[in-house]
C-alpha positions as a printed Julia matrix, in Angstrom:
378×3 Matrix{Float64}:
 111.04   91.52   92.68
 107.44   91.43   91.51
 105.14   88.48   92.19
 102.05   87.54   90.16
  99.05   85.84   91.72
  98.03   82.8    89.64
  95.55   80.86   91.8
  94.43   80.12   95.35
  94.48   76.69   97.01
  92.9    76.1   100.45
  92.71   79.86  100.79
  96.47   80.17  100.19
  97.54   82.56   97.39
  99.92   80.89   94.91
 102.28   83.43   93.36
 104.9    83.31   90.65
 107.96   85.52   90.96
 109.16   87.27   87.82
 112.54   85.51   88.19
 110.8    82.2    87.43
 109.05   83.6    84.37
 112.41   84.73   83.04
 114.1    81.43   83.91
 111.44   79.0    82.61
 112.44   79.27   78.91
 116.09   78.72   79.9
 115.12   75.69   81.98
 113.03   74.32   79.1
 116.04   74.67   76.79
 118.35   72.99   79.31
 116.02   70.02   79.8
 115.32   69.7    76.09
 118.99   69.78   75.07
 120.27   66.66   73.38
 122.56   65.55   76.21
 119.8    65.78   78.85
 117.27   63.89   76.75
 119.79   61.17   75.95
 120.82   60.82   79.61
 117.29   60.65   81.05
 115.91   58.51   78.2
 118.04   55.64   79.46
 116.81   56.06   83.05
 113.14   56.41   82.05
 113.47   53.49   79.68
 114.81   51.42   82.56
 111.83   52.41   84.73
 109.37   51.61   81.95
 111.07   48.37   80.93
 111.34   49.53   77.35
 113.72   51.51   75.12
 112.62   55.03   74.25
 112.89   56.26   70.68
 115.7    58.85   70.89
 115.3    59.86   67.25
 111.67   60.78   67.85
 112.49   62.67   71.07
 115.2    64.72   69.37
 113.41   65.4    66.07
 112.33   68.91   65.03
 110.69   70.96   67.76
 110.06   67.94   69.99
 112.97   68.8    72.33
 111.35   72.2    72.97
 108.03   70.5    73.67
 109.7    68.01   76.02
 111.63   70.76   77.79
 108.58   73.01   78.2
 106.34   70.22   79.55
 109.07   69.04   81.93
 109.85   72.57   83.18
 106.18   73.35   83.85
 105.72   69.91   85.42
 108.7    70.54   87.68
 107.21   73.72   89.12
 103.81   72.06   89.5
 105.72   69.46   91.54
 107.4    72.22   93.56
 103.97   73.72   94.25
 102.71   70.36   95.5
 105.85   70.1    97.67
 105.06   73.47   99.27
 101.39   72.54   99.65
 102.61   69.52  101.61
 104.26   71.9   104.08
 101.11   74.04  104.11
  98.8    71.08  104.77
 100.91   69.96  107.73
 100.99   73.52  109.11
  97.24   73.89  108.83
  96.81   70.62  110.75
  98.41   72.51  113.66
  96.13   75.55  113.06
  99.01   77.64  111.73
  98.27   80.33  109.14
  99.96   80.02  105.73
 100.21   83.48  104.17
 101.27   82.49  100.65
 103.3    80.16   98.45
 105.73   81.81   96.02
 107.44   80.04   93.13
 110.76   81.53   92.11
 113.98   80.69   90.32
 115.24   78.38   93.09
 111.96   76.54   93.71
 109.2    77.46   96.14
 108.7    79.27   99.45
 105.75   78.71  101.77
 105.4    81.75  104.04
 103.94   81.11  107.49
 102.61   83.85  109.73
 104.51   82.23  112.59
 106.76   79.18  112.72
 106.06   76.8   115.61
 108.69   76.38  118.31
 107.51   72.92  119.34
 110.1    70.54  117.9
 107.57   67.89  116.85
 105.45   70.41  114.94
 108.4    71.86  113.06
 109.65   68.33  112.34
 106.4    67.17  110.71
 105.89   70.44  108.82
 109.45   70.19  107.46
 109.26   66.53  106.38
 105.78   66.94  104.86
 107.3    68.59  101.75
 109.79   65.81  100.91
 107.16   63.16  101.72
 104.82   64.87   99.24
 107.57   64.91   96.59
 108.2    61.2    97.08
 104.44   60.57   96.77
 104.3    62.63   93.54
 107.3    60.68   92.26
 105.5    57.41   93.06
 102.38   58.55   91.19
 104.52   59.53   88.18
 106.24   56.13   88.31
 102.82   54.44   88.28
 102.03   56.56   85.23
 105.22   55.34   83.54
 104.15   51.73   84.09
 100.64   52.45   82.78
 101.58   54.4    79.65
 102.09   52.58   76.33
 105.6    52.53   74.84
 104.28   54.37   71.77
 103.56   57.53   73.86
 107.23   58.47   73.73
 107.05   62.15   74.68
 104.51   61.67   77.49
 106.42   58.65   78.79
 109.67   60.61   78.89
 108.16   63.65   80.65
 106.28   61.59   83.25
 109.35   59.41   83.87
 111.56   62.51   84.15
 109.17   63.94   86.74
 109.23   60.66   88.68
 113.03   60.81   88.94
 113.15   64.57   89.57
 110.59   64.49   92.41
 112.6    61.85   94.26
 115.79   63.89   93.71
 113.91   66.99   94.93
 112.98   65.19   98.14
 116.51   63.91   98.7
 118.13   67.29   98.0
 115.73   69.11  100.31
 116.69   66.79  103.15
 120.31   67.99  103.05
 120.79   69.56  106.53
 121.51   73.01  105.08
 119.29   75.25  107.18
 116.8    76.73  106.26
 116.12   73.95  103.74
 113.78   71.18  104.89
 116.65   69.03  106.14
 118.02   71.96  108.12
 114.64   72.54  109.76
 114.42   68.85  110.63
 117.88   69.15  112.17
 116.8    72.18  114.24
 113.66   70.35  115.38
 115.71   67.36  116.56
 118.26   69.61  118.28
 115.43   71.49  120.02
 114.28   68.3   121.74
 116.91   68.7   124.47
 118.2    72.28  124.18
 116.77   75.83  123.96
 115.2    76.79  120.64
 117.64   79.69  120.12
 120.62   77.41  120.71
 119.23   74.81  118.3
 118.75   77.55  115.71
 122.33   78.8   116.1
 123.75   75.31  115.59
 121.52   74.61  112.58
 122.36   78.02  111.1
 126.12   77.4   111.44
 125.75   74.07  109.66
 123.64   75.84  107.02
 126.32   78.47  106.41
 128.94   75.71  106.12
 126.85   74.06  103.39
 126.42   77.46  101.75
 130.2    77.79  101.49
 130.48   74.27  100.04
 127.74   75.0    97.49
 129.44   78.27   96.53
 132.83   76.61   96.04
 131.33   73.73   94.04
 129.24   76.16   92.02
 132.32   78.22   91.18
 134.32   75.13   90.18
 131.52   73.79   87.97
 130.48   77.21   86.62
 126.95   76.77   88.03
 125.3    80.17   88.64
 122.21   78.52   90.16
 124.29   76.72   92.78
 126.05   79.96   93.68
 122.66   81.71   93.94
 121.42   78.88   96.17
 124.5    79.27   98.37
 123.84   82.99   98.78
 120.2    82.33   99.62
 121.05   79.68  102.25
 123.7    81.9   103.83
 121.42   84.94  104.04
 118.4    82.96  105.23
 120.36   80.98  107.84
 122.01   84.03  109.38
 118.77   85.99  109.2
 116.77   83.24  110.91
 119.36   82.91  113.65
 119.29   86.67  114.28
 115.48   86.74  114.27
 115.19   83.93  116.8
 117.76   85.61  119.05
 115.79   88.88  118.96
 112.56   87.04  119.61
 114.03   85.33  122.65
 115.33   88.59  124.09
 111.9    90.22  123.69
 109.88   87.2   124.78
 107.24   88.08  127.38
 107.5    91.84  126.79
 104.78   94.02  125.32
 105.6    97.1   123.29
 104.16   99.1   126.18
 106.96   97.72  128.4
 109.55   98.95  125.9
 108.03  102.3   124.97
 108.88  105.46  126.87
 106.53  108.24  127.93
 106.41  111.36  125.78
 108.8   113.65  127.69
 110.38  115.99  125.15
 107.87  117.57  122.79
 107.89  120.38  120.27
 104.92  122.08  118.62
 104.28  121.36  114.95
 104.26  125.07  114.05
 107.65  125.75  115.72
 110.4   126.99  113.44
 113.48  124.93  112.62
 115.53  127.49  114.56
 113.36  126.84  117.65
 113.88  123.1   117.18
 117.68  123.47  117.04
 117.61  125.63  120.19
 115.59  122.93  121.95
 118.0   120.21  120.82
 120.93  122.14  122.31
 119.06  123.12  125.49
 117.68  119.62  126.22
 120.68  117.75  124.78
 118.38  115.53  122.76
 118.43  114.62  119.08
 114.81  113.44  119.0
 111.5   115.13  119.85
 107.88  114.11  119.74
 105.78  116.56  117.71
 102.42  117.67  119.09
  99.53  119.72  117.76
  96.76  120.92  120.06
  98.08  118.55  122.71
  97.91  115.48  120.44
 100.97  113.52  119.33
 101.19  113.62  115.53
 104.77  112.66  114.69
 108.47  112.51  115.5
 111.38  114.68  114.42
 115.07  113.78  114.71
 118.39  115.43  114.04
 118.72  113.22  110.93
 115.63  114.92  109.48
 117.25  118.28  110.18
 120.53  117.32  108.52
 118.69  116.45  105.3
 117.47  120.04  104.88
 119.18  122.64  102.74
 120.05  126.03  104.25
 117.07  127.66  102.55
 114.72  125.0   103.87
 116.05  125.41  107.39
 115.18  129.1   107.28
 111.71  128.68  105.75
 110.31  125.38  107.04
 108.57  124.54  110.29
 108.72  121.36  112.35
 105.5   120.23  110.63
 107.34  120.29  107.29
 110.24  118.33  108.74
 108.66  115.7   110.97
 107.93  112.11  110.12
 104.17  111.65  110.35
 103.41  108.31  108.72
 104.27  106.37  111.87
 102.77  102.99  112.78
 100.28  103.09  115.64
 100.13  100.08  117.94
  98.28   99.0   121.06
 100.41   98.93  124.2
  99.61   95.26  124.82
 101.02   94.13  121.43
 103.96   91.7   121.74
 107.25   93.59  121.6
 108.76   91.36  118.91
 105.72   91.78  116.64
 105.98   95.54  117.13
 109.67   95.5   116.15
 108.84   93.52  112.99
 106.08   96.01  112.11
 108.45   98.91  112.7
 111.04   97.38  110.36
 108.41   96.5   107.76
 107.13  100.08  107.75
 110.75  101.36  107.63
 109.78  103.95  110.22
 112.1   105.53  112.76
 109.51  105.28  115.54
 106.02  104.08  116.36
 103.24  105.62  118.46
 101.98  103.37  121.23
  98.43  103.91  122.43
  97.76  102.81  125.98
  95.39  103.61  128.86
  97.75  106.32  130.12
  98.09  108.1   126.79
 100.37  107.94  123.76
 103.98  106.81  124.15
 106.77  106.55  121.59
 109.03  103.61  120.81
 112.13  103.63  118.6
 114.69  101.04  117.55
 116.98  102.46  120.24
 114.34  101.59  122.84
 114.2    98.01  121.58
 118.0    97.81  121.59
 118.13   99.08  125.18
 115.48   96.61  126.3
 117.29   93.67  124.67
 120.64   94.72  126.11
 119.08   94.96  129.57
 117.53   91.53  129.13
 120.87   90.11  128.04
 122.79   91.64  130.95
 120.25   91.04  133.71
 118.92   87.74  132.42
 115.39   88.5   133.59
 112.41   86.88  131.9
 109.82   89.42  132.98
 109.01   92.99  132.02
 110.93   95.86  133.54
């Protein structure tokens, strides 16, 4: 879904997802509903040591004003929470790519997560600590505001309570929430990072199931959406770490294979099919004047109609928009780039010429690593 850039803090782009823009009016209505105002008015009144004027809070369009201010204040608080993570990451010289606000809160995207347990621990807890600090500042505001400032007092008091609840909820050990990352960091103190991730991910998926069941019983779509997010993110993180471990220490040049089977770009489709049968290969590197310019596979051929097969050449069929990478690039980074580009292969430029790497090459390398247990290149 589309994101909109709203500002930049410390060089970090702050973006708002369209899901949040759609949800904000709903959230404002939910907060400003009579039951919510009545419930929180008692809590805020207790914090302020005074009784809030419910009639004034619920009169006319005031509930909409209260709900809108509280909803916007909540996502300002979420932004500060994510900036807490970002500040801690930057203290360790880690690059923060962006912060995105969406329907379930905020996401700080890091170029690379640290594997040192202490770094991940402090980056993870920095967000909840920031939320508690924001809650404390809001509480100080509640004590400083006059009792006559009913609307402001309610909104600031609501934010004080909500920020503390935000910190507490984020510390639930449901990986990849903050509490789950803290759990992984503590597990990684005395076990391999991949093993710690698997354990934290399993606990995260267990919480996802609990959230889904509770969300279904209470008819809470947001809780069900959160459960789906936790499940997908936990399993995805576990898979990513496992792949990273299997490719650790390898460059893409170690994984890539030399260009052995080639076909000229101006060859006919009929020539290509003959070559596929003769060489028993479903994939060829395409060359033009001795230079590698693309890749063609049997899947590309299958997508052609009969008329196209008779009229087209390999140049019409091949995939040309392939990523180009240096041979000394880390293998895992190359796999991520290949997936991001949604390409079937990548061209690897090294001192001994251009090689080709496909997902099958990565799969073979990881399977060899898993079977042999070696930590070095092949």
